[in-house]
């Protein structure tokens, strides 16, 4: 449904605004690349991983996904933080 814009004191719409393909809660712009949503990429990337590893891997993907559209270098550092913990956990399994 299109958003209707009314002029001050008007009873009829002045124009119709096209709905945005993005929603700040349901589909934030910085989590969409083309037709792929970050949540779908995370789901695929973490399939088969258990609790902590899945959590760390998913967060790393999230920050890598959005760094150039939202958080910049800080998001890259956050991704590295999660990757470091994932590596430590994976190395612990091999010992």
PDB file of N, CA and C in Angstrom:
ATOM      1  N   UNK A   1       0.841  -1.170   0.000  1.00  0.00           N
ATOM      2  CA  UNK A   1       0.000   0.000   0.000  1.00  0.00           C
ATOM      3  C   UNK A   1       0.890   1.238   0.000  1.00  0.00           C
ATOM      4  N   UNK A   2       0.604   2.184  -0.856  1.00  0.00           N
ATOM      5  CA  UNK A   2       1.403   3.401  -0.949  1.00  0.00           C
ATOM      6  C   UNK A   2       1.089   4.323   0.217  1.00  0.00           C
ATOM      7  N   UNK A   3       2.067   5.107   0.601  1.00  0.00           N
ATOM      8  CA  UNK A   3       1.869   6.102   1.648  1.00  0.00           C
ATOM      9  C   UNK A   3       1.207   7.325   1.038  1.00  0.00           C
ATOM     10  N   UNK A   4       0.159   7.807   1.665  1.00  0.00           N
ATOM     11  CA  UNK A   4      -0.550   8.975   1.167  1.00  0.00           C
ATOM     12  C   UNK A   4      -0.051  10.205   1.909  1.00  0.00           C
ATOM     13  N   UNK A   5       0.191  11.276   1.178  1.00  0.00           N
ATOM     14  CA  UNK A   5       0.657  12.521   1.770  1.00  0.00           C
ATOM     15  C   UNK A   5      -0.449  13.544   1.612  1.00  0.00           C
ATOM     16  N   UNK A   6      -0.842  14.155   2.721  1.00  0.00           N
ATOM     17  CA  UNK A   6      -1.908  15.143   2.711  1.00  0.00           C
ATOM     18  C   UNK A   6      -1.328  16.524   2.966  1.00  0.00           C
ATOM     19  N   UNK A   7      -1.841  17.515   2.250  1.00  0.00           N
ATOM     20  CA  UNK A   7      -1.445  18.895   2.489  1.00  0.00           C
ATOM     21  C   UNK A   7      -2.126  19.401   3.749  1.00  0.00           C
ATOM     22  N   UNK A   8      -1.609  20.472   4.299  1.00  0.00           N
ATOM     23  CA  UNK A   8      -2.185  21.032   5.523  1.00  0.00           C
ATOM     24  C   UNK A   8      -3.637  21.418   5.266  1.00  0.00           C
ATOM     25  N   UNK A   9      -4.549  20.898   6.071  1.00  0.00           N
ATOM     26  CA  UNK A   9      -5.967  21.193   5.934  1.00  0.00           C
ATOM     27  C   UNK A   9      -6.638  20.491   4.765  1.00  0.00           C
ATOM     28  N   UNK A  10      -5.961  19.594   4.099  1.00  0.00           N
ATOM     29  CA  UNK A  10      -6.506  18.890   2.935  1.00  0.00           C
ATOM     30  C   UNK A  10      -7.191  17.597   3.360  1.00  0.00           C
ATOM     31  N   UNK A  11      -8.232  17.240   2.616  1.00  0.00           N
ATOM     32  CA  UNK A  11      -8.911  15.974   2.858  1.00  0.00           C
ATOM     33  C   UNK A  11      -8.542  14.930   1.810  1.00  0.00           C
ATOM     34  N   UNK A  12      -7.938  15.351   0.741  1.00  0.00           N
ATOM     35  CA  UNK A  12      -7.551  14.431  -0.332  1.00  0.00           C
ATOM     36  C   UNK A  12      -6.028  14.404  -0.424  1.00  0.00           C
ATOM     37  N   UNK A  13      -5.481  13.285  -0.809  1.00  0.00           N
ATOM     38  CA  UNK A  13      -4.019  13.208  -0.905  1.00  0.00           C
ATOM     39  C   UNK A  13      -3.480  14.120  -2.003  1.00  0.00           C
ATOM     40  N   UNK A  14      -2.307  14.716  -1.724  1.00  0.00           N
ATOM     41  CA  UNK A  14      -1.627  15.553  -2.707  1.00  0.00           C
ATOM     42  C   UNK A  14      -0.912  14.676  -3.723  1.00  0.00           C
ATOM     43  N   UNK A  15      -0.296  13.617  -3.239  1.00  0.00           N
ATOM     44  CA  UNK A  15       0.448  12.715  -4.117  1.00  0.00           C
ATOM     45  C   UNK A  15       0.585  11.379  -3.411  1.00  0.00           C
ATOM     46  N   UNK A  16       0.927  10.397  -4.155  1.00  0.00           N
ATOM     47  CA  UNK A  16       1.215   9.087  -3.583  1.00  0.00           C
ATOM     48  C   UNK A  16       2.708   8.897  -3.561  1.00  0.00           C
ATOM     49  N   UNK A  17       3.214   8.432  -2.444  1.00  0.00           N
ATOM     50  CA  UNK A  17       4.629   8.093  -2.351  1.00  0.00           C
ATOM     51  C   UNK A  17       4.778   6.593  -2.536  1.00  0.00           C
ATOM     52  N   UNK A  18       5.726   6.209  -3.351  1.00  0.00           N
ATOM     53  CA  UNK A  18       5.987   4.782  -3.549  1.00  0.00           C
ATOM     54  C   UNK A  18       6.542   4.191  -2.260  1.00  0.00           C
ATOM     55  N   UNK A  19       6.108   3.006  -1.900  1.00  0.00           N
ATOM     56  CA  UNK A  19       6.649   2.398  -0.683  1.00  0.00           C
ATOM     57  C   UNK A  19       8.140   2.112  -0.847  1.00  0.00           C
ATOM     58  N   UNK A  20       8.865   2.303   0.217  1.00  0.00           N
ATOM     59  CA  UNK A  20      10.298   2.029   0.200  1.00  0.00           C
ATOM     60  C   UNK A  20      10.519   0.519   0.276  1.00  0.00           C
ATOM     61  N   UNK A  21      11.497   0.007  -0.470  1.00  0.00           N
ATOM     62  CA  UNK A  21      11.783  -1.427  -0.369  1.00  0.00           C
ATOM     63  C   UNK A  21      12.491  -1.768   0.946  1.00  0.00           C
ATOM     64  N   UNK A  22      12.852  -0.732   1.705  1.00  0.00           N
ATOM     65  CA  UNK A  22      13.570  -0.932   2.957  1.00  0.00           C
ATOM     66  C   UNK A  22      12.702  -0.509   4.133  1.00  0.00           C
ATOM     67  N   UNK A  23      12.919  -1.152   5.249  1.00  0.00           N
ATOM     68  CA  UNK A  23      12.227  -0.842   6.493  1.00  0.00           C
ATOM     69  C   UNK A  23      13.280  -0.893   7.587  1.00  0.00           C
ATOM     70  N   UNK A  24      13.336   0.104   8.475  1.00  0.00           N
ATOM     71  CA  UNK A  24      14.412   0.130   9.468  1.00  0.00           C
ATOM     72  C   UNK A  24      14.434  -1.071  10.412  1.00  0.00           C
ATOM     73  N   UNK A  25      13.314  -1.761  10.548  1.00  0.00           N
ATOM     74  CA  UNK A  25      13.265  -2.935  11.425  1.00  0.00           C
ATOM     75  C   UNK A  25      13.269  -4.227  10.611  1.00  0.00           C
ATOM     76  N   UNK A  26      12.381  -4.329   9.651  1.00  0.00           N
ATOM     77  CA  UNK A  26      12.201  -5.568   8.896  1.00  0.00           C
ATOM     78  C   UNK A  26      13.242  -5.788   7.796  1.00  0.00           C
ATOM     79  N   UNK A  27      13.754  -4.711   7.204  1.00  0.00           N
ATOM     80  CA  UNK A  27      14.668  -4.845   6.062  1.00  0.00           C
ATOM     81  C   UNK A  27      15.554  -3.600   5.956  1.00  0.00           C
ATOM     82  N   UNK A  28      16.448  -3.400   6.932  1.00  0.00           N
ATOM     83  CA  UNK A  28      17.316  -2.220   6.886  1.00  0.00           C
ATOM     84  C   UNK A  28      18.187  -2.220   5.630  1.00  0.00           C
ATOM     85  N   UNK A  29      18.361  -1.043   5.067  1.00  0.00           N
ATOM     86  CA  UNK A  29      19.094  -0.914   3.804  1.00  0.00           C
ATOM     87  C   UNK A  29      20.520  -1.449   3.892  1.00  0.00           C
ATOM     88  N   UNK A  30      21.191  -1.254   5.042  1.00  0.00           N
ATOM     89  CA  UNK A  30      22.581  -1.697   5.164  1.00  0.00           C
ATOM     90  C   UNK A  30      22.710  -3.214   5.331  1.00  0.00           C
ATOM     91  N   UNK A  31      21.588  -3.923   5.414  1.00  0.00           N
ATOM     92  CA  UNK A  31      21.617  -5.383   5.482  1.00  0.00           C
ATOM     93  C   UNK A  31      21.087  -6.036   4.210  1.00  0.00           C
ATOM     94  N   UNK A  32      20.972  -5.269   3.134  1.00  0.00           N
ATOM     95  CA  UNK A  32      20.490  -5.807   1.862  1.00  0.00           C
ATOM     96  C   UNK A  32      21.512  -5.483   0.779  1.00  0.00           C
ATOM     97  N   UNK A  33      21.945  -6.501   0.054  1.00  0.00           N
ATOM     98  CA  UNK A  33      22.873  -6.336  -1.072  1.00  0.00           C
ATOM     99  C   UNK A  33      22.195  -6.952  -2.289  1.00  0.00           C
ATOM    100  N   UNK A  34      21.747  -6.137  -3.196  1.00  0.00           N
ATOM    101  CA  UNK A  34      20.998  -6.649  -4.342  1.00  0.00           C
ATOM    102  C   UNK A  34      19.705  -7.277  -3.855  1.00  0.00           C
ATOM    103  N   UNK A  35      19.518  -8.543  -4.140  1.00  0.00           N
ATOM    104  CA  UNK A  35      18.308  -9.234  -3.686  1.00  0.00           C
ATOM    105  C   UNK A  35      18.580 -10.125  -2.474  1.00  0.00           C
ATOM    106  N   UNK A  36      19.790 -10.079  -1.936  1.00  0.00           N
ATOM    107  CA  UNK A  36      20.169 -10.948  -0.822  1.00  0.00           C
ATOM    108  C   UNK A  36      20.158 -10.159   0.482  1.00  0.00           C
ATOM    109  N   UNK A  37      19.486 -10.714   1.481  1.00  0.00           N
ATOM    110  CA  UNK A  37      19.489 -10.104   2.807  1.00  0.00           C
ATOM    111  C   UNK A  37      20.546 -10.783   3.665  1.00  0.00           C
ATOM    112  N   UNK A  38      21.176 -10.005   4.505  1.00  0.00           N
ATOM    113  CA  UNK A  38      22.242 -10.500   5.373  1.00  0.00           C
ATOM    114  C   UNK A  38      21.773 -11.689   6.215  1.00  0.00           C
ATOM    115  N   UNK A  39      20.575 -11.631   6.738  1.00  0.00           N
ATOM    116  CA  UNK A  39      20.076 -12.701   7.606  1.00  0.00           C
ATOM    117  C   UNK A  39      20.054 -14.035   6.859  1.00  0.00           C
ATOM    118  N   UNK A  40      19.751 -13.998   5.560  1.00  0.00           N
ATOM    119  CA  UNK A  40      19.745 -15.230   4.763  1.00  0.00           C
ATOM    120  C   UNK A  40      21.164 -15.745   4.536  1.00  0.00           C
ATOM    121  N   UNK A  41      22.103 -14.824   4.325  1.00  0.00           N
ATOM    122  CA  UNK A  41      23.507 -15.222   4.164  1.00  0.00           C
ATOM    123  C   UNK A  41      24.048 -15.811   5.462  1.00  0.00           C
ATOM    124  N   UNK A  42      23.691 -15.211   6.592  1.00  0.00           N
ATOM    125  CA  UNK A  42      24.124 -15.728   7.895  1.00  0.00           C
ATOM    126  C   UNK A  42      23.557 -17.127   8.117  1.00  0.00           C
ATOM    127  N   UNK A  43      22.291 -17.305   7.796  1.00  0.00           N
ATOM    128  CA  UNK A  43      21.657 -18.619   7.974  1.00  0.00           C
ATOM    129  C   UNK A  43      22.396 -19.685   7.169  1.00  0.00           C
ATOM    130  N   UNK A  44      22.744 -19.363   5.928  1.00  0.00           N
ATOM    131  CA  UNK A  44      23.464 -20.321   5.082  1.00  0.00           C
ATOM    132  C   UNK A  44      24.885 -20.552   5.589  1.00  0.00           C
ATOM    133  N   UNK A  45      25.555 -19.476   6.011  1.00  0.00           N
ATOM    134  CA  UNK A  45      26.955 -19.579   6.441  1.00  0.00           C
ATOM    135  C   UNK A  45      27.115 -20.328   7.755  1.00  0.00           C
ATOM    136  N   UNK A  46      26.089 -20.322   8.591  1.00  0.00           N
ATOM    137  CA  UNK A  46      26.208 -20.942   9.914  1.00  0.00           C
ATOM    138  C   UNK A  46      25.468 -22.274  10.020  1.00  0.00           C
ATOM    139  N   UNK A  47      24.904 -22.748   8.918  1.00  0.00           N
ATOM    140  CA  UNK A  47      24.191 -24.031   8.945  1.00  0.00           C
ATOM    141  C   UNK A  47      25.129 -25.124   9.442  1.00  0.00           C
ATOM    142  N   UNK A  48      24.680 -25.867  10.422  1.00  0.00           N
ATOM    143  CA  UNK A  48      25.470 -26.968  10.959  1.00  0.00           C
ATOM    144  C   UNK A  48      26.429 -26.582  12.069  1.00  0.00           C
ATOM    145  N   UNK A  49      26.567 -25.293  12.348  1.00  0.00           N
ATOM    146  CA  UNK A  49      27.449 -24.875  13.442  1.00  0.00           C
ATOM    147  C   UNK A  49      26.666 -24.866  14.750  1.00  0.00           C
ATOM    148  N   UNK A  50      27.348 -25.240  15.819  1.00  0.00           N
ATOM    149  CA  UNK A  50      26.726 -25.230  17.132  1.00  0.00           C
ATOM    150  C   UNK A  50      26.718 -23.842  17.744  1.00  0.00           C
ATOM    151  N   UNK A  51      26.100 -23.723  18.893  1.00  0.00           N
ATOM    152  CA  UNK A  51      25.898 -22.487  19.627  1.00  0.00           C
ATOM    153  C   UNK A  51      26.929 -21.388  19.478  1.00  0.00           C
ATOM    154  N   UNK A  52      28.044 -21.513  20.198  1.00  0.00           N
ATOM    155  CA  UNK A  52      29.026 -20.434  20.244  1.00  0.00           C
ATOM    156  C   UNK A  52      29.661 -20.184  18.883  1.00  0.00           C
ATOM    157  N   UNK A  53      30.021 -21.248  18.168  1.00  0.00           N
ATOM    158  CA  UNK A  53      30.630 -21.072  16.851  1.00  0.00           C
ATOM    159  C   UNK A  53      29.655 -20.411  15.881  1.00  0.00           C
ATOM    160  N   UNK A  54      28.413 -20.828  15.913  1.00  0.00           N
ATOM    161  CA  UNK A  54      27.403 -20.216  15.051  1.00  0.00           C
ATOM    162  C   UNK A  54      27.194 -18.753  15.371  1.00  0.00           C
ATOM    163  N   UNK A  55      27.186 -18.448  16.667  1.00  0.00           N
ATOM    164  CA  UNK A  55      27.016 -17.059  17.107  1.00  0.00           C
ATOM    165  C   UNK A  55      28.173 -16.193  16.622  1.00  0.00           C
ATOM    166  N   UNK A  56      29.394 -16.648  16.842  1.00  0.00           N
ATOM    167  CA  UNK A  56      30.577 -15.873  16.433  1.00  0.00           C
ATOM    168  C   UNK A  56      30.653 -15.732  14.920  1.00  0.00           C
ATOM    169  N   UNK A  57      30.426 -16.821  14.201  1.00  0.00           N
ATOM    170  CA  UNK A  57      30.481 -16.769  12.737  1.00  0.00           C
ATOM    171  C   UNK A  57      29.394 -15.849  12.187  1.00  0.00           C
ATOM    172  N   UNK A  58      28.200 -15.950  12.734  1.00  0.00           N
ATOM    173  CA  UNK A  58      27.098 -15.100  12.277  1.00  0.00           C
ATOM    174  C   UNK A  58      27.361 -13.627  12.500  1.00  0.00           C
ATOM    175  N   UNK A  59      27.900 -13.296  13.663  1.00  0.00           N
ATOM    176  CA  UNK A  59      28.212 -11.894  13.930  1.00  0.00           C
ATOM    177  C   UNK A  59      29.342 -11.394  13.042  1.00  0.00           C
ATOM    178  N   UNK A  60      30.342 -12.222  12.796  1.00  0.00           N
ATOM    179  CA  UNK A  60      31.428 -11.822  11.892  1.00  0.00           C
ATOM    180  C   UNK A  60      30.869 -11.532  10.498  1.00  0.00           C
ATOM    181  N   UNK A  61      29.995 -12.403  10.003  1.00  0.00           N
ATOM    182  CA  UNK A  61      29.372 -12.185   8.696  1.00  0.00           C
ATOM    183  C   UNK A  61      28.594 -10.875   8.701  1.00  0.00           C
ATOM    184  N   UNK A  62      27.825 -10.643   9.753  1.00  0.00           N
ATOM    185  CA  UNK A  62      27.021  -9.418   9.848  1.00  0.00           C
ATOM    186  C   UNK A  62      27.888  -8.171   9.723  1.00  0.00           C
ATOM    187  N   UNK A  63      28.969  -8.118  10.488  1.00  0.00           N
ATOM    188  CA  UNK A  63      29.818  -6.926  10.459  1.00  0.00           C
ATOM    189  C   UNK A  63      30.574  -6.790   9.143  1.00  0.00           C
ATOM    190  N   UNK A  64      30.993  -7.904   8.558  1.00  0.00           N
ATOM    191  CA  UNK A  64      31.645  -7.840   7.249  1.00  0.00           C
ATOM    192  C   UNK A  64      30.659  -7.404   6.168  1.00  0.00           C
ATOM    193  N   UNK A  65      29.427  -7.823   6.319  1.00  0.00           N
ATOM    194  CA  UNK A  65      28.383  -7.498   5.348  1.00  0.00           C
ATOM    195  C   UNK A  65      28.123  -5.993   5.294  1.00  0.00           C
ATOM    196  N   UNK A  66      28.077  -5.355   6.449  1.00  0.00           N
ATOM    197  CA  UNK A  66      27.599  -3.973   6.507  1.00  0.00           C
ATOM    198  C   UNK A  66      28.685  -2.915   6.663  1.00  0.00           C
ATOM    199  N   UNK A  67      29.944  -3.299   6.827  1.00  0.00           N
ATOM    200  CA  UNK A  67      30.972  -2.342   7.219  1.00  0.00           C
ATOM    201  C   UNK A  67      31.061  -1.135   6.293  1.00  0.00           C
ATOM    202  N   UNK A  68      30.928  -1.342   5.000  1.00  0.00           N
ATOM    203  CA  UNK A  68      31.080  -0.233   4.052  1.00  0.00           C
ATOM    204  C   UNK A  68      29.818   0.610   3.905  1.00  0.00           C
ATOM    205  N   UNK A  69      28.722   0.189   4.543  1.00  0.00           N
ATOM    206  CA  UNK A  69      27.465   0.928   4.434  1.00  0.00           C
ATOM    207  C   UNK A  69      27.001   1.495   5.766  1.00  0.00           C
ATOM    208  N   UNK A  70      27.656   1.072   6.860  1.00  0.00           N
ATOM    209  CA  UNK A  70      27.192   1.553   8.157  1.00  0.00           C
ATOM    210  C   UNK A  70      28.334   1.918   9.086  1.00  0.00           C
ATOM    211  N   UNK A  71      29.096   0.949   9.570  1.00  0.00           N
ATOM    212  CA  UNK A  71      30.011   1.190  10.676  1.00  0.00           C
ATOM    213  C   UNK A  71      31.463   1.427  10.323  1.00  0.00           C
ATOM    214  N   UNK A  72      31.825   1.304   9.052  1.00  0.00           N
ATOM    215  CA  UNK A  72      33.202   1.547   8.641  1.00  0.00           C
ATOM    216  C   UNK A  72      34.201   0.615   9.313  1.00  0.00           C
ATOM    217  N   UNK A  73      35.371   1.146   9.596  1.00  0.00           N
ATOM    218  CA  UNK A  73      36.466   0.357  10.169  1.00  0.00           C
ATOM    219  C   UNK A  73      36.069  -0.245  11.514  1.00  0.00           C
ATOM    220  N   UNK A  74      35.229   0.438  12.262  1.00  0.00           N
ATOM    221  CA  UNK A  74      34.788  -0.109  13.552  1.00  0.00           C
ATOM    222  C   UNK A  74      34.077  -1.453  13.352  1.00  0.00           C
ATOM    223  N   UNK A  75      33.270  -1.572  12.314  1.00  0.00           N
ATOM    224  CA  UNK A  75      32.612  -2.852  12.034  1.00  0.00           C
ATOM    225  C   UNK A  75      33.624  -3.922  11.638  1.00  0.00           C
ATOM    226  N   UNK A  76      34.676  -3.547  10.933  1.00  0.00           N
ATOM    227  CA  UNK A  76      35.730  -4.515  10.599  1.00  0.00           C
ATOM    228  C   UNK A  76      36.422  -5.006  11.865  1.00  0.00           C
ATOM    229  N   UNK A  77      36.641  -4.116  12.809  1.00  0.00           N
ATOM    230  CA  UNK A  77      37.252  -4.523  14.088  1.00  0.00           C
ATOM    231  C   UNK A  77      36.325  -5.450  14.869  1.00  0.00           C
ATOM    232  N   UNK A  78      35.036  -5.163  14.821  1.00  0.00           N
ATOM    233  CA  UNK A  78      34.071  -6.042  15.491  1.00  0.00           C
ATOM    234  C   UNK A  78      34.080  -7.429  14.845  1.00  0.00           C
ATOM    235  N   UNK A  79      34.127  -7.469  13.513  1.00  0.00           N
ATOM    236  CA  UNK A  79      34.193  -8.762  12.814  1.00  0.00           C
ATOM    237  C   UNK A  79      35.434  -9.519  13.245  1.00  0.00           C
ATOM    238  N   UNK A  80      36.567  -8.839  13.328  1.00  0.00           N
ATOM    239  CA  UNK A  80      37.821  -9.482  13.747  1.00  0.00           C
ATOM    240  C   UNK A  80      37.698 -10.009  15.178  1.00  0.00           C
ATOM    241  N   UNK A  81      37.035  -9.253  16.059  1.00  0.00           N
ATOM    242  CA  UNK A  81      36.841  -9.664  17.453  1.00  0.00           C
ATOM    243  C   UNK A  81      36.114 -11.015  17.492  1.00  0.00           C
ATOM    244  N   UNK A  82      35.040 -11.123  16.703  1.00  0.00           N
ATOM    245  CA  UNK A  82      34.292 -12.386  16.662  1.00  0.00           C
ATOM    246  C   UNK A  82      35.094 -13.490  15.981  1.00  0.00           C
ATOM    247  N   UNK A  83      35.835 -13.159  14.945  1.00  0.00           N
ATOM    248  CA  UNK A  83      36.663 -14.168  14.275  1.00  0.00           C
ATOM    249  C   UNK A  83      37.755 -14.692  15.197  1.00  0.00           C
ATOM    250  N   UNK A  84      38.370 -13.812  15.985  1.00  0.00           N
ATOM    251  CA  UNK A  84      39.395 -14.256  16.935  1.00  0.00           C
ATOM    252  C   UNK A  84      38.819 -15.255  17.932  1.00  0.00           C
ATOM    253  N   UNK A  85      37.615 -15.019  18.412  1.00  0.00           N
ATOM    254  CA  UNK A  85      36.984 -15.947  19.357  1.00  0.00           C
ATOM    255  C   UNK A  85      36.586 -17.247  18.669  1.00  0.00           C
ATOM    256  N   UNK A  86      36.136 -17.150  17.441  1.00  0.00           N
ATOM    257  CA  UNK A  86      35.792 -18.353  16.681  1.00  0.00           C
ATOM    258  C   UNK A  86      37.034 -19.203  16.431  1.00  0.00           C
ATOM    259  N   UNK A  87      38.142 -18.560  16.071  1.00  0.00           N
ATOM    260  CA  UNK A  87      39.403 -19.278  15.847  1.00  0.00           C
ATOM    261  C   UNK A  87      39.860 -19.963  17.126  1.00  0.00           C
ATOM    262  N   UNK A  88      39.809 -19.243  18.248  1.00  0.00           N
ATOM    263  CA  UNK A  88      40.224 -19.827  19.529  1.00  0.00           C
ATOM    264  C   UNK A  88      39.358 -21.035  19.876  1.00  0.00           C
ATOM    265  N   UNK A  89      38.070 -20.925  19.635  1.00  0.00           N
ATOM    266  CA  UNK A  89      37.169 -22.036  19.922  1.00  0.00           C
ATOM    267  C   UNK A  89      37.457 -23.222  19.004  1.00  0.00           C
ATOM    268  N   UNK A  90      37.663 -22.949  17.717  1.00  0.00           N
ATOM    269  CA  UNK A  90      37.950 -24.024  16.757  1.00  0.00           C
ATOM    270  C   UNK A  90      39.278 -24.697  17.073  1.00  0.00           C
ATOM    271  N   UNK A  91      40.274 -23.930  17.471  1.00  0.00           N
ATOM    272  CA  UNK A  91      41.564 -24.516  17.845  1.00  0.00           C
ATOM    273  C   UNK A  91      41.431 -25.364  19.105  1.00  0.00           C
ATOM    274  N   UNK A  92      40.559 -24.991  19.997  1.00  0.00           N
ATOM    275  CA  UNK A  92      40.316 -25.768  21.206  1.00  0.00           C
ATOM    276  C   UNK A  92      39.728 -27.129  20.903  1.00  0.00           C
ATOM    277  N   UNK A  93      38.912 -27.222  19.853  1.00  0.00           N
ATOM    278  CA  UNK A  93      38.327 -28.501  19.457  1.00  0.00           C
ATOM    279  C   UNK A  93      39.370 -29.440  18.880  1.00  0.00           C
ATOM    280  N   UNK A  94      40.399 -28.889  18.265  1.00  0.00           N
ATOM    281  CA  UNK A  94      41.421 -29.713  17.616  1.00  0.00           C
ATOM    282  C   UNK A  94      42.450 -30.238  18.604  1.00  0.00           C
ATOM    283  N   UNK A  95      42.540 -29.636  19.788  1.00  0.00           N
ATOM    284  CA  UNK A  95      43.569 -30.046  20.763  1.00  0.00           C
ATOM    285  C   UNK A  95      43.247 -31.393  21.357  1.00  0.00           C
TER     286      UNK A  95
END
